[in-house]
CSV table of C-alpha atoms in Angstrom, one decimal:
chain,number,residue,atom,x,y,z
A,16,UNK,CA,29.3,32.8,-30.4
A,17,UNK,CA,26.6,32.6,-33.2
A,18,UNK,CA,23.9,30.3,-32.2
A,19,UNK,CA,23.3,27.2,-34.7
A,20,UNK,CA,19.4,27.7,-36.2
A,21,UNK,CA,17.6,24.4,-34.7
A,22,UNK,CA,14.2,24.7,-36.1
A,23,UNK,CA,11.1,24.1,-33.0
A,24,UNK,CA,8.8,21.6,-33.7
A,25,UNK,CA,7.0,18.9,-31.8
A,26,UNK,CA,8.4,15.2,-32.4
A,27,UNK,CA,7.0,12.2,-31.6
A,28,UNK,CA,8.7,10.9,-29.0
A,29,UNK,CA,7.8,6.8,-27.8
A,30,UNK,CA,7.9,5.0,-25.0
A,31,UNK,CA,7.3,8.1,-22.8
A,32,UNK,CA,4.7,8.6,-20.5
A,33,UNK,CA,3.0,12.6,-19.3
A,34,UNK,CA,4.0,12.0,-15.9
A,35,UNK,CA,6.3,10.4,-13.6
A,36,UNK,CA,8.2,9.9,-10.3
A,37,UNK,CA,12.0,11.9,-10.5
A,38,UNK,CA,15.0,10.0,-10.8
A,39,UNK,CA,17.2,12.0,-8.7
A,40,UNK,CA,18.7,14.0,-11.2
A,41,UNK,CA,19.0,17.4,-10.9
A,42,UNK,CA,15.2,19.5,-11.4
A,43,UNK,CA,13.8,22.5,-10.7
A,44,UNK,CA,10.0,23.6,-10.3
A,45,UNK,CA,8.3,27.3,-11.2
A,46,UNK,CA,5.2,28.5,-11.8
A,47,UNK,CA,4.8,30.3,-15.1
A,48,UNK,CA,4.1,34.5,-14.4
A,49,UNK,CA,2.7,36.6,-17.0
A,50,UNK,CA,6.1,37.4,-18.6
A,51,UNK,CA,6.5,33.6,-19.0
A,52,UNK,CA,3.7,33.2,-21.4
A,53,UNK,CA,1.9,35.3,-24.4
A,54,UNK,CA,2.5,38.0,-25.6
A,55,UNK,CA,6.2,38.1,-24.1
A,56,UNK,CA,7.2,34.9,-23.8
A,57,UNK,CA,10.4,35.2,-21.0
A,58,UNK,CA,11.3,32.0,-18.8
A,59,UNK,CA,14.6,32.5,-17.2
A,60,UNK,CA,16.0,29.3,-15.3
A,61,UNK,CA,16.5,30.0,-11.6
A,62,UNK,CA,20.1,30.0,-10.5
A,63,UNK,CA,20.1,26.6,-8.9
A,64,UNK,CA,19.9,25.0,-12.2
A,65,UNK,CA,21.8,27.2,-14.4
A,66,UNK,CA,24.9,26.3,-12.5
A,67,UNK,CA,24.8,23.5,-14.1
A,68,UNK,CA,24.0,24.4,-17.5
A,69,UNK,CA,26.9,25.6,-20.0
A,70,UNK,CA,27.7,29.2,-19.4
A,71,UNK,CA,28.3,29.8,-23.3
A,72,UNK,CA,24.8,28.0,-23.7
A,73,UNK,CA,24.1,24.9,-25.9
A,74,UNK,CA,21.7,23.2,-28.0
A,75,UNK,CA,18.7,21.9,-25.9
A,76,UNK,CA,16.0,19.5,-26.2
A,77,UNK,CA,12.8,19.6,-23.9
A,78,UNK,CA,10.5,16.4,-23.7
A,79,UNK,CA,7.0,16.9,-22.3
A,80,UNK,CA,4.7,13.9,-22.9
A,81,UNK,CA,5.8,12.2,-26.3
A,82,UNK,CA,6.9,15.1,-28.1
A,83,UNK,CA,9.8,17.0,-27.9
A,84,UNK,CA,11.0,20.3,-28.9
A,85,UNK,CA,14.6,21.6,-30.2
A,86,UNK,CA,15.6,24.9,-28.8
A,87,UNK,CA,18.6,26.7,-27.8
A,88,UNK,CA,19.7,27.3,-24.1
A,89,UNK,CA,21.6,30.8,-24.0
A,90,UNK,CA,23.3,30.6,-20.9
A,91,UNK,CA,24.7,34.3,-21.2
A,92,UNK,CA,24.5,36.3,-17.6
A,93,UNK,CA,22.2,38.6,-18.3
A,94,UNK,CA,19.7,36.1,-20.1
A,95,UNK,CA,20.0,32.0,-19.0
A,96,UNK,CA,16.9,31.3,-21.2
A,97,UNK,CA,15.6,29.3,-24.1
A,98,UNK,CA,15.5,30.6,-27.8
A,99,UNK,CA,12.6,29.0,-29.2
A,100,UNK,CA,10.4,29.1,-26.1
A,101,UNK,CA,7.3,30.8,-27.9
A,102,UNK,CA,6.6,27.1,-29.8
A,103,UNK,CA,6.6,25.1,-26.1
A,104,UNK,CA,4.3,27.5,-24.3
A,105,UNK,CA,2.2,27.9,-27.6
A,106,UNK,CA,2.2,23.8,-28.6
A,107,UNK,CA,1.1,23.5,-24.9
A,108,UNK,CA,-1.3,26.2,-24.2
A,109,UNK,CA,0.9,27.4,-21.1
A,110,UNK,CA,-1.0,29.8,-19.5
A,111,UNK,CA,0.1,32.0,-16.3
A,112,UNK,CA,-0.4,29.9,-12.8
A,113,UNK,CA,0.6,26.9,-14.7
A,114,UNK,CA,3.7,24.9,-13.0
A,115,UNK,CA,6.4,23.5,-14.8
A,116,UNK,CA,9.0,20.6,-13.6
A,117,UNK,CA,12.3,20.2,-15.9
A,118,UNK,CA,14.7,17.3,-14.7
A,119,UNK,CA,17.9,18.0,-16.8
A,120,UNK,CA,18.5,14.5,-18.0
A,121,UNK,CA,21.9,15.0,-20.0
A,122,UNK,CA,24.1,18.0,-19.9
A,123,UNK,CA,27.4,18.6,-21.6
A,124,UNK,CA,28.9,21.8,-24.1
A,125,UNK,CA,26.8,19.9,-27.1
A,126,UNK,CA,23.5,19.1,-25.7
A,127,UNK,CA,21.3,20.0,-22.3
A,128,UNK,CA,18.3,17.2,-22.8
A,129,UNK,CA,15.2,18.0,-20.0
A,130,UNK,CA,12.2,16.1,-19.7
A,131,UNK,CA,9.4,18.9,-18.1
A,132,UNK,CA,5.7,18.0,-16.7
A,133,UNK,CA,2.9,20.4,-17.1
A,134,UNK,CA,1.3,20.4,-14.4
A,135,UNK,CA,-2.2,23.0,-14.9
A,136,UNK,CA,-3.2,25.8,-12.9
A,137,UNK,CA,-6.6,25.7,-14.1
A,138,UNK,CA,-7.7,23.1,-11.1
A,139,UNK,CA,-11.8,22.3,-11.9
A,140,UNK,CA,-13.5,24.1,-9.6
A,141,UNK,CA,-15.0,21.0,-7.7
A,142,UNK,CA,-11.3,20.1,-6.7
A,143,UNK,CA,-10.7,23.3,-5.4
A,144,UNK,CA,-11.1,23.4,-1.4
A,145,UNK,CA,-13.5,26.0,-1.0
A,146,UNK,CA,-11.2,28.1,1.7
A,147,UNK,CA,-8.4,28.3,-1.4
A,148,UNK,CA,-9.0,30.2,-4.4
A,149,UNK,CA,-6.8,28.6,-8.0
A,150,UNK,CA,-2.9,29.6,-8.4
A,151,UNK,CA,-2.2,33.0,-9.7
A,152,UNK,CA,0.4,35.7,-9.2
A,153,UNK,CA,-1.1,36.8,-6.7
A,154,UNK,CA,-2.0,33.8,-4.8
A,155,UNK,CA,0.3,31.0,-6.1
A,156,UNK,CA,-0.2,27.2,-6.2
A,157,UNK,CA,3.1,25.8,-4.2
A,158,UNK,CA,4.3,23.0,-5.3
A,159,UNK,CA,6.9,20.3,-3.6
């Protein structure tokens, strides 16, 4: 199936605040690895949600503060990852410890619509107990 070109771009997006409580729709939370950010750019959804994604993939939309960014979800086996992600981890500076939330807000064969809160890695130092070193690979932030 030949994926339709959807160009990446942050849009203005109103009415939509950074953060907020979850509705109860379906989400899932990760903290970004090296692979996930510059320079190879690989986030692969855990199986929890891509069982609910379309298996032949589909157009997707993420929303993250009042911008959003077109993409395409390839929901292949061997991949179950977003075409385009470069743009979202580049417009956000996404850098490895960082955590992600996506709530899938609207799914079908057309459209997968999340809405994803950043949620930084790079704690200030004077909020960091001083018996817990910040989130990395090898001592990650939990979150949840």
């Amino acid at each position: 199936m030949k994926q339709p070109e959807i160009e990446s771009c942050g849009i203005e997006e109103i009415d939509n605040d950074e953060y907020w409580s979850l509705s109860g729709k379906p989400y899932v939370d990760m903290i970004l690895s090296k692979s996930s950010v510059k320079p190879l750019y690989n986030l692969y959804m855990p199986k929890k949600m891509t069982s609910l994604l379309p298996s032949a993939g589909a157009p997707a939309v993420l929303t993250c503060g009042r911008k959003k960014w077109e993409m395409f979800y390839d929901g292949a086996k061997s991949n179950h990852k977003f075409n385009e992600w470069r743009k979202f981890v580049d417009d956000n500076n996404l850098k490895e410890g960082d955590g992600l939330v996506f709530e899938l807000s609207e799914c079908n064969a057309s459209k997968i619509h999340f809405r994803v809160q950043i949620l930084r890695g790079d704690f200030p130092e004077e909020l960091v107990p001083e018996d817990l070193e910040g989130g990395n690979s090898d001592n990650p932030i939990q979150i949840g």
